[in-house]
Coordinates of C-alpha atoms in Angstrom, one line a residue:
X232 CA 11.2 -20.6 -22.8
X233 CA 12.4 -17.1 -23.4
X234 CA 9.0 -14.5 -22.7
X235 CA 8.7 -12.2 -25.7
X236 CA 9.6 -8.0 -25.2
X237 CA 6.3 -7.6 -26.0
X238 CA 4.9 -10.0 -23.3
X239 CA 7.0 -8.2 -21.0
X240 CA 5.8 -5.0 -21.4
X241 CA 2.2 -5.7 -21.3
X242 CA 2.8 -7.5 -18.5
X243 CA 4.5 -4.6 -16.3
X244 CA 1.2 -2.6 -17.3
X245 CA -1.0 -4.4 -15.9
X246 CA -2.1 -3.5 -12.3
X247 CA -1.1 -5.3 -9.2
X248 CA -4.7 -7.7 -8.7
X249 CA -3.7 -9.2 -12.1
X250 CA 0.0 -10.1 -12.0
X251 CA -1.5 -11.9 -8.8
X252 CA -3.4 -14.0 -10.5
X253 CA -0.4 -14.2 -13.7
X254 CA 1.9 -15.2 -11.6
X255 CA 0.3 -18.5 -11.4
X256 CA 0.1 -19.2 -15.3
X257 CA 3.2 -20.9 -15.6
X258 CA 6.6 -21.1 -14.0
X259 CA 8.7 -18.9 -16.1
X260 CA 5.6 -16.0 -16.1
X261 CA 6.2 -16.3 -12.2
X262 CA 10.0 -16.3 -12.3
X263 CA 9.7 -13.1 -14.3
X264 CA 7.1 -11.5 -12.5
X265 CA 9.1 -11.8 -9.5
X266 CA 12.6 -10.7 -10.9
X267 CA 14.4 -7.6 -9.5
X268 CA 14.0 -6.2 -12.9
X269 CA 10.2 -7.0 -13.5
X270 CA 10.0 -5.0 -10.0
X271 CA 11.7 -2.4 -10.4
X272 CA 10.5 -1.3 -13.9
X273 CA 6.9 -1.9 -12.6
X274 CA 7.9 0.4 -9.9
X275 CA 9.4 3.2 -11.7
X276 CA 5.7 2.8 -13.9
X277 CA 3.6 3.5 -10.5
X278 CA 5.1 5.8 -8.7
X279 CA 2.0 7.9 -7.6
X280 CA -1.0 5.6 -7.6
X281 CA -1.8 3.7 -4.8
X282 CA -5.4 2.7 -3.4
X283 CA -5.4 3.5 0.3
X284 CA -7.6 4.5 3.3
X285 CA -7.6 7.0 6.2
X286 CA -8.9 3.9 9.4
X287 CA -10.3 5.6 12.8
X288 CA -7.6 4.0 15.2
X289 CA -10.2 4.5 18.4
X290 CA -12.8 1.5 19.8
X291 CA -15.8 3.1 18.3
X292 CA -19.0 1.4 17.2
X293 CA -17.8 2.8 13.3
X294 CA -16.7 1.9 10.3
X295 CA -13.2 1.2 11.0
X296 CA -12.6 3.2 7.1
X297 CA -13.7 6.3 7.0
X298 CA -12.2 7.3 3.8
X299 CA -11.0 5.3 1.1
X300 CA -9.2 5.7 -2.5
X301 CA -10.0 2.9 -5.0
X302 CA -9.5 2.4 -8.8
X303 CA -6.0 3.7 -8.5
X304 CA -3.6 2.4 -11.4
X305 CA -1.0 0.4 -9.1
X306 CA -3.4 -2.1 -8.1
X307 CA -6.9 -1.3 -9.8
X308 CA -9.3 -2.2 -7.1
X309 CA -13.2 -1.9 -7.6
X310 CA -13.4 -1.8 -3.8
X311 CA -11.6 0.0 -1.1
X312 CA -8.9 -1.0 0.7
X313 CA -10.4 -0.9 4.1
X314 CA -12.8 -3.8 3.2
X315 CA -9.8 -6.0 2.5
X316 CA -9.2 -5.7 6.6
X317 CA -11.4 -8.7 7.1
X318 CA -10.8 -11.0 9.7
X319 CA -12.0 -14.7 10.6
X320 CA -11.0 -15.7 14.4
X321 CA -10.6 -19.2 15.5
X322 CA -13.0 -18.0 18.2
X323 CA -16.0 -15.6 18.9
X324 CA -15.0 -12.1 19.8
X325 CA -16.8 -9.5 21.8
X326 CA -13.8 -6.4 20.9
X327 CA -11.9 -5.6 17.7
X328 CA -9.7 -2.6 17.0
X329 CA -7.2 -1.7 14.9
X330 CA -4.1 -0.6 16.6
X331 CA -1.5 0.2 13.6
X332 CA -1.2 0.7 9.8
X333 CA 2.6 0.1 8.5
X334 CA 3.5 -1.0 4.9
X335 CA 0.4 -2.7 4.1
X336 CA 0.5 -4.3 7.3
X337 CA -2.2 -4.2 9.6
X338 CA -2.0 -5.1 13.4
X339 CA -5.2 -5.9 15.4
X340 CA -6.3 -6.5 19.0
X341 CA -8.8 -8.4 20.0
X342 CA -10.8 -10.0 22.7
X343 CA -12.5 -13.1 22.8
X344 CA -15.8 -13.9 24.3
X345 CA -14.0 -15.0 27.2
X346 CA -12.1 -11.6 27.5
X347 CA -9.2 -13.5 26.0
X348 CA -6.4 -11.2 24.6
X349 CA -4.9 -11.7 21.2
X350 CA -3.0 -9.9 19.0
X351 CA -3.1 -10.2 15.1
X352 CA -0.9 -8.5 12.5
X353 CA -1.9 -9.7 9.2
X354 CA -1.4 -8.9 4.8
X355 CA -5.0 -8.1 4.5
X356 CA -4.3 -8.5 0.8
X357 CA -3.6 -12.0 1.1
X358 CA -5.7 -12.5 4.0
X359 CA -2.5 -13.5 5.8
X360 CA -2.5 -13.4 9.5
X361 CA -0.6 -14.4 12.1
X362 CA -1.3 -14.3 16.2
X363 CA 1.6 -13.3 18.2
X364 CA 2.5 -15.3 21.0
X365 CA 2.4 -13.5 24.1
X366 CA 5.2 -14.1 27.2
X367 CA 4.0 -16.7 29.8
X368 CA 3.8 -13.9 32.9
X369 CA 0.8 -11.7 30.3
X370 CA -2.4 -13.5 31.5
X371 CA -5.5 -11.7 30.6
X372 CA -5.2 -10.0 33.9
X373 CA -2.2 -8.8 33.6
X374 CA -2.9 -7.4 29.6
X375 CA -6.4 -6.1 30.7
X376 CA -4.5 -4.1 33.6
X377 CA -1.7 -2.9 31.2
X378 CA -4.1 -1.6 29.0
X379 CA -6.0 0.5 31.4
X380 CA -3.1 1.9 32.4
X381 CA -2.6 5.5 31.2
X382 CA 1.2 4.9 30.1
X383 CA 1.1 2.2 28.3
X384 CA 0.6 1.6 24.8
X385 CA 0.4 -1.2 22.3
X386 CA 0.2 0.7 19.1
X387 CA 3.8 0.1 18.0
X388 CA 4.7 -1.6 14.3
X389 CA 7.4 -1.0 12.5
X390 CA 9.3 -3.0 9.2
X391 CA 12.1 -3.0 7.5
X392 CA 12.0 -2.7 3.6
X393 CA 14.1 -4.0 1.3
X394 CA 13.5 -3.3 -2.2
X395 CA 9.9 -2.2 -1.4
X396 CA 9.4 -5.6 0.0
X397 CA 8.6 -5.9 3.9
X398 CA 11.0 -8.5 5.1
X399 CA 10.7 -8.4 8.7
X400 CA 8.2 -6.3 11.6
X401 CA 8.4 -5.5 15.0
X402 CA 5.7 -4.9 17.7
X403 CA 6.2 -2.7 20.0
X404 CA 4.4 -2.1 23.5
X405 CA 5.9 1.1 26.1
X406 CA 5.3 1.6 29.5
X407 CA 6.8 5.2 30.0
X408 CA 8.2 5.8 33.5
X409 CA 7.6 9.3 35.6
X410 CA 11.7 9.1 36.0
X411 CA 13.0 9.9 32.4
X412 CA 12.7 6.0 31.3
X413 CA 10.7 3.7 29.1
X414 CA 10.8 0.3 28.8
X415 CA 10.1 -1.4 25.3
X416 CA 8.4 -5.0 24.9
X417 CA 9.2 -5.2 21.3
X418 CA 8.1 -9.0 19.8
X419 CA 10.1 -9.5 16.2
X420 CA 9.2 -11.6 13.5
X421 CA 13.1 -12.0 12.6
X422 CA 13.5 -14.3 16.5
X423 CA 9.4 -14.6 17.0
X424 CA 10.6 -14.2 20.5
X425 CA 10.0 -10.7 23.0
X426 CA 12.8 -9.1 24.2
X427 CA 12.8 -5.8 27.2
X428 CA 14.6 -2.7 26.7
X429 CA 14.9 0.0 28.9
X430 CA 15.7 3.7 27.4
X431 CA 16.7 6.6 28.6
X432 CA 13.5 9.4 27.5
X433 CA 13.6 12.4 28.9
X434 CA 9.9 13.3 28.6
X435 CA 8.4 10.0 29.4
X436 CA 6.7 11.8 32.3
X437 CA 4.4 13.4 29.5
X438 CA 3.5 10.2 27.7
X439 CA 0.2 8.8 27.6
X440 CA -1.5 5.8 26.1
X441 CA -4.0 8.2 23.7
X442 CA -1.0 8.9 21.6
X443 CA -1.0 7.2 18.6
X444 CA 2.6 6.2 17.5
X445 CA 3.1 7.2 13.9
X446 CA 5.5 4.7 12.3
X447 CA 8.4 5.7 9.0
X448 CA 11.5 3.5 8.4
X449 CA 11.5 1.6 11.3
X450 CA 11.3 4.4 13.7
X451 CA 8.5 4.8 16.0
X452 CA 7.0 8.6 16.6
X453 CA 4.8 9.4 20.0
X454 CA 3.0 13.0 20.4
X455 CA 4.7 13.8 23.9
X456 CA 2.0 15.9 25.7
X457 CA 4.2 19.3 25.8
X458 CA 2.7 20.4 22.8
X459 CA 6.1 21.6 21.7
X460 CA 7.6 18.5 21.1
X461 CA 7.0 14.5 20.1
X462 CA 9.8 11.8 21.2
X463 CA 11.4 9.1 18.3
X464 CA 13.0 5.8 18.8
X465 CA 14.6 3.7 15.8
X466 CA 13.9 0.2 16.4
X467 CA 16.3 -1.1 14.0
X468 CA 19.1 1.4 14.2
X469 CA 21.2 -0.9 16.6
X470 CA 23.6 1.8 17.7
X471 CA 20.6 4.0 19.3
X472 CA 20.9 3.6 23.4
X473 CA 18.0 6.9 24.3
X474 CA 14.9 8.5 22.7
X475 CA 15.3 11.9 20.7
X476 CA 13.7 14.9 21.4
X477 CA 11.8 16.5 18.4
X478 CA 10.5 19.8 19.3
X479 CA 8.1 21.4 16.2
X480 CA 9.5 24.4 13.8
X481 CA 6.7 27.0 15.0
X482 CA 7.4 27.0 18.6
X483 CA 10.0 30.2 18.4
X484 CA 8.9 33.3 18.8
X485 CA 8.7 34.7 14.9
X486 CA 5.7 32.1 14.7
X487 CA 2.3 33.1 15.2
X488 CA 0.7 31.0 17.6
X489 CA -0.7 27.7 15.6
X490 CA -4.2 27.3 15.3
X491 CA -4.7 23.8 16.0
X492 CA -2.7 22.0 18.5
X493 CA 0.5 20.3 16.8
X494 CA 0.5 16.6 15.5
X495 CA 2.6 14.3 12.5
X496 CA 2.1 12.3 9.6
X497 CA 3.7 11.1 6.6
X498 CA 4.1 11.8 2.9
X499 CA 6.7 11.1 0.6
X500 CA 8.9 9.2 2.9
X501 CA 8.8 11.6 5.3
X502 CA 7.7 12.9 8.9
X503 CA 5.3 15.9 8.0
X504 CA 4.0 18.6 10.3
X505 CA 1.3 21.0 9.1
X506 CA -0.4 24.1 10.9
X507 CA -2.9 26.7 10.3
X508 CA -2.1 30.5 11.7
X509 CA -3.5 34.0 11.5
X510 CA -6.9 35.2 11.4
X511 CA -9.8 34.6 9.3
X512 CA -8.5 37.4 6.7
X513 CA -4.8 36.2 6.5
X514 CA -5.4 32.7 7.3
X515 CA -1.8 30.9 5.9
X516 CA -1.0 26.9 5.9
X517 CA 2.3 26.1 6.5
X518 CA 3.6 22.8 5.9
X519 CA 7.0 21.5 7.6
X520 CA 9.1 18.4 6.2
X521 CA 11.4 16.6 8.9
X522 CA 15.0 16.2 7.7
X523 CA 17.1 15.6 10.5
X524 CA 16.5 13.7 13.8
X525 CA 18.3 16.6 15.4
X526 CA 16.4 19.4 18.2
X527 CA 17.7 22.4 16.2
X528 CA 16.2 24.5 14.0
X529 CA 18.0 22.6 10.9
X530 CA 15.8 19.8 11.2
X531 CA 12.7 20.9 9.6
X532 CA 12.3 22.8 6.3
X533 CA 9.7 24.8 5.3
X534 CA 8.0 23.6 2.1
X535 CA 4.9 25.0 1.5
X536 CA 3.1 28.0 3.2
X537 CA 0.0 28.7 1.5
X538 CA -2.9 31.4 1.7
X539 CA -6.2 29.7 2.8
X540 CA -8.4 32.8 1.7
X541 CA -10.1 31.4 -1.1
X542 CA -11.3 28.3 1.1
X543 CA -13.2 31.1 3.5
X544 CA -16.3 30.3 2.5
X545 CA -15.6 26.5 3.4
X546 CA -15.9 27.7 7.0
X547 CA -13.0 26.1 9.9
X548 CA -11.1 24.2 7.9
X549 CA -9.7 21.1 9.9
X550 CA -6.2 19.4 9.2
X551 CA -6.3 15.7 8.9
X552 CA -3.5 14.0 6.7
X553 CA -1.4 14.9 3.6
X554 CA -1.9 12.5 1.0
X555 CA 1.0 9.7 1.6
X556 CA 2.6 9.7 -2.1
X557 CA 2.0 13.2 -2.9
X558 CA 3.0 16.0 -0.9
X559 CA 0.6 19.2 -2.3
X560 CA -2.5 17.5 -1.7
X561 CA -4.0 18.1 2.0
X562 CA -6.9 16.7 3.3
X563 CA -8.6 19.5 5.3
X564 CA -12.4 18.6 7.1
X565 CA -15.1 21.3 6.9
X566 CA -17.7 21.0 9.7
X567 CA -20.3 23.8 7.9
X568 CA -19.9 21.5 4.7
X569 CA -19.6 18.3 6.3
X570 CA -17.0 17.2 3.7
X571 CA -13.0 16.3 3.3
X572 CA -11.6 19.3 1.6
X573 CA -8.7 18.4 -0.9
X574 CA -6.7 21.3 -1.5
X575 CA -3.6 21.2 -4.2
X576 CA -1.2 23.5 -2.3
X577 CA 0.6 23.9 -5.7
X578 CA -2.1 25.0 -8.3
X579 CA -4.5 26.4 -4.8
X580 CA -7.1 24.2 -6.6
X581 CA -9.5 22.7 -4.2
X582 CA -12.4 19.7 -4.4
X583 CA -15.2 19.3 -1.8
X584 CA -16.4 15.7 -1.4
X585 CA -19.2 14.9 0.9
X586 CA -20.6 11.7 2.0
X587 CA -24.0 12.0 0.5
X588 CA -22.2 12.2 -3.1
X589 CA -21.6 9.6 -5.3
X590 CA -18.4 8.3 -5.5
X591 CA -15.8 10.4 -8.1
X592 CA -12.6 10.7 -8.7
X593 CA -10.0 12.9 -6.9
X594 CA -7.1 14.6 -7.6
X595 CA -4.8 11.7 -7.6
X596 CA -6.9 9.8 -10.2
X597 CA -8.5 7.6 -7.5
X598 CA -12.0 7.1 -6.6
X599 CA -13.2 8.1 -3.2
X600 CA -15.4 6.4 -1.2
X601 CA -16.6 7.4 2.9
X602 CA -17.7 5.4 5.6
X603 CA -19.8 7.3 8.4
X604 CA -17.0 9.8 8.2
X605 CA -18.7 12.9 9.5
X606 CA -20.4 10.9 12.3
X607 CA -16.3 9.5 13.5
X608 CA -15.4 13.5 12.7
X609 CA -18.3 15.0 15.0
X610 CA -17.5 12.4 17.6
X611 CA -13.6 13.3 17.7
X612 CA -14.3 17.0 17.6
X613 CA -17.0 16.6 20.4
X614 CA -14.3 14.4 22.5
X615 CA -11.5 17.4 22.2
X616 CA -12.1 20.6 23.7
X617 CA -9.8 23.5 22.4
X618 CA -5.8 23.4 24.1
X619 CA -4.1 26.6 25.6
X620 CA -1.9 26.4 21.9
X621 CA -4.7 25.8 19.1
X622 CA -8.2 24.0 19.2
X623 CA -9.4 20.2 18.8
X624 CA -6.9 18.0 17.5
X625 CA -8.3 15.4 14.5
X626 CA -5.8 13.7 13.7
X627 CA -6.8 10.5 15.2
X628 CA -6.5 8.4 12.1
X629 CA -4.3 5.8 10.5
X630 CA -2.8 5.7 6.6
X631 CA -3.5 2.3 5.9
X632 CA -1.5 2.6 2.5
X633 CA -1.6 -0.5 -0.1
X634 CA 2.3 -1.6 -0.8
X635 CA 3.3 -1.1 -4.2
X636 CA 4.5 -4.0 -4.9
X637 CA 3.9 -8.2 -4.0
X638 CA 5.0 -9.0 -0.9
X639 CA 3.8 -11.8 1.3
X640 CA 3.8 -11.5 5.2
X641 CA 7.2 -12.2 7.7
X642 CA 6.6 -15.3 9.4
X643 CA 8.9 -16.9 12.4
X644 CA 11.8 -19.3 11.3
X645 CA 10.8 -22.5 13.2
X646 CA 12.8 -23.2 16.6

């Protein structure tokens, strides 16, 4: 049966939560549905629309959402994303936190009632999850004693794409050394096996276990505690045998000293660093794009630098993330307001949306929802006291970002 033009392009309309369901109508709707073709037209439809969340990545008592987008085109949720990160253990559990956020994947630790370890990553839109084995030598023990020690950290997941589908993760766990080394447990869905690797890191000696890895293209990113700098390892580059050195683009001398102290995320497909500087009169937002894994100056570019003046009256304005598909709208917190501030640093237009609010729309057409998000702000601002290079740091959240497009979760060949 050959599917009507007409069928086609309604079809490719249509957000993602239906085609989910159409895909089961008959077998030529689901041959089509998952062509190439159908993709990539879809795709080239929904380029700028995707439901996601800002999740608190620390063990507190909170939502773990504090922020979510909903009602976007791409997949036309009436909920938000967060609340699809619901999880049913084979056993009771006493702890559960979310470690990572990669590509609509979502990896978990947990402890059991018995103080049992266990380690999740799952496709919270399927409510796929699988628990990775861990090696015979990590008995509770031993995990509970890696974890309370300050180097370590088991934050680390990373994919590879292919055609906007994930076809294969890695987890990653570091111990960082005092002597210029780290050593990698990286498990991979590819072997379903763990392997060791030991790289050379020059600044391992700054490295601690608070330092939330932020995760593009397969390469990991760590904050290294020289405020100056963060360290990057490409977990599926093959040829790479050490850890580069990224130091930030406003650490020469022509740069006034940043107001808050430095930090990453992502937007666009890229590593972006944003600062605040100058005074309450001449406060400017400058807004750095990572182009080259290189520690010259040639690896950043400048893309925005912005006056903040007409946001004055919103009080200390606090970075928290650029939105992840479009790279003019900032998220900035305001503590006198006790709202997210989005601010279009291309038309200087600015929304304040508080918690007490009903839900509305924002700039990218979605609707924005909060969870106890001034209560997780207060709390992070209250845990930070100000560094000798910029105040409290608030960046302690993940992008859990919906995929835009089907894909179902990488699962272990059988032995």
């Amino acid at each position: 049966m050959t599917i009507p033009e007409m069928i086609f392009e309604v079809l490719v309309r249509l957000p993602l939560k239906s085609l989910a369901r159409f895909r089961s109508v008959c077998k030529e709707w689901k041959l089509l549905i998952d062509s190439k073709f159908f993709r990539d037209r879809f795709m080239s439809l929904n380029s700028s629309s995707v439901s996601w969340s800002i999740i608190q990545t620390r063990p507190h008592k909170l939502t773990l959402e504090i922020l979510g987008h909903h009602g976007c085109k791409t997949w036309g949720l009436t909920r938000s994303p967060g609340s699809l990160v619901s999880f049913f253990p084979e056993t009771t559990i006493r702890k559960l936190q979310v470690l990572a956020c990669t590509d609509g994947l979502v990896l978990l630790y947990l402890e059991s009632s018995h103080g049992t370890p266990m380690y999740y990553v799952g496709n919270p839109l399927f409510q796929e999850w699988f628990r990775i084995p861990l090696r015979p030598k990590y008995t509770s023990q031993f995990v509970e004693k890696l974890r309370n020690y300050e180097r370590f950290s088991d934050g680390g997941l990373v994919t590879k794409m292919q055609s906007g589908i994930v076809v294969s993760y890695k987890v990653v766990w570091l111990i960082a050394h005092a002597f210029a080394r780290v050593d990698f447990g990286i498990y991979s869905s590819d072997t379903g096996e763990w392997e060791i690797k030991k790289v050379p890191c020059l600044h391992s000696a700054f490295w601690f276990s608070h330092h939330k890895p932020i995760a593009l293209n397969g390469i990991l990113h760590w904050l290294s505690n020289l405020t100056g700098s963060f360290v990057a390892y490409d977990f599926y580059g093959g040829h790479n045998d050490a850890c580069s050195i990224m130091y930030f683009p406003d650490i020469a001398q022509d740069y006034e000293l940043p107001r808050f102290r430095r930090t990453i995320t992502t937007s666009e497909g890229s590593i972006v660093y944003f600062n605040v500087f100058g005074g309450n009169a001449n406060r400017r937002l400058r807004v750095w794009r990572l182009v080259k894994y290189t520690d010259g100056p040639e690896a950043w570019q400048l893309i925005w630098e912005v006056s903040l003046v007409s946001l004055i009256k919103l009080g200390v304005l606090y970075p928290v993330v650029m939105h992840p598909l479009k790279s003019e709208i900032i998220y900035l917190w305001s503590r006198i307001k006790k709202g997210m501030v989005l601010f279009n640093l291309r038309t200087h237009k600015f929304s304040l949306h508080k918690e007490s609010e009903d839900e509305r729309k924002c700039m990218d057409g979605c609707t924005l929802s909060f969870n106890w998000c001034n209560e997780y702000m207060e709390t992070v601002h209250r845990d930070f006291s100000p560094s000798f290079q910029g105040g409290p740091n608030l960046l302690l959240a993940s992008q859990y970002v919906l995929p835009r497009w089907l894909h179902r979760l990488p699962r272990p060949q059988p032995s």
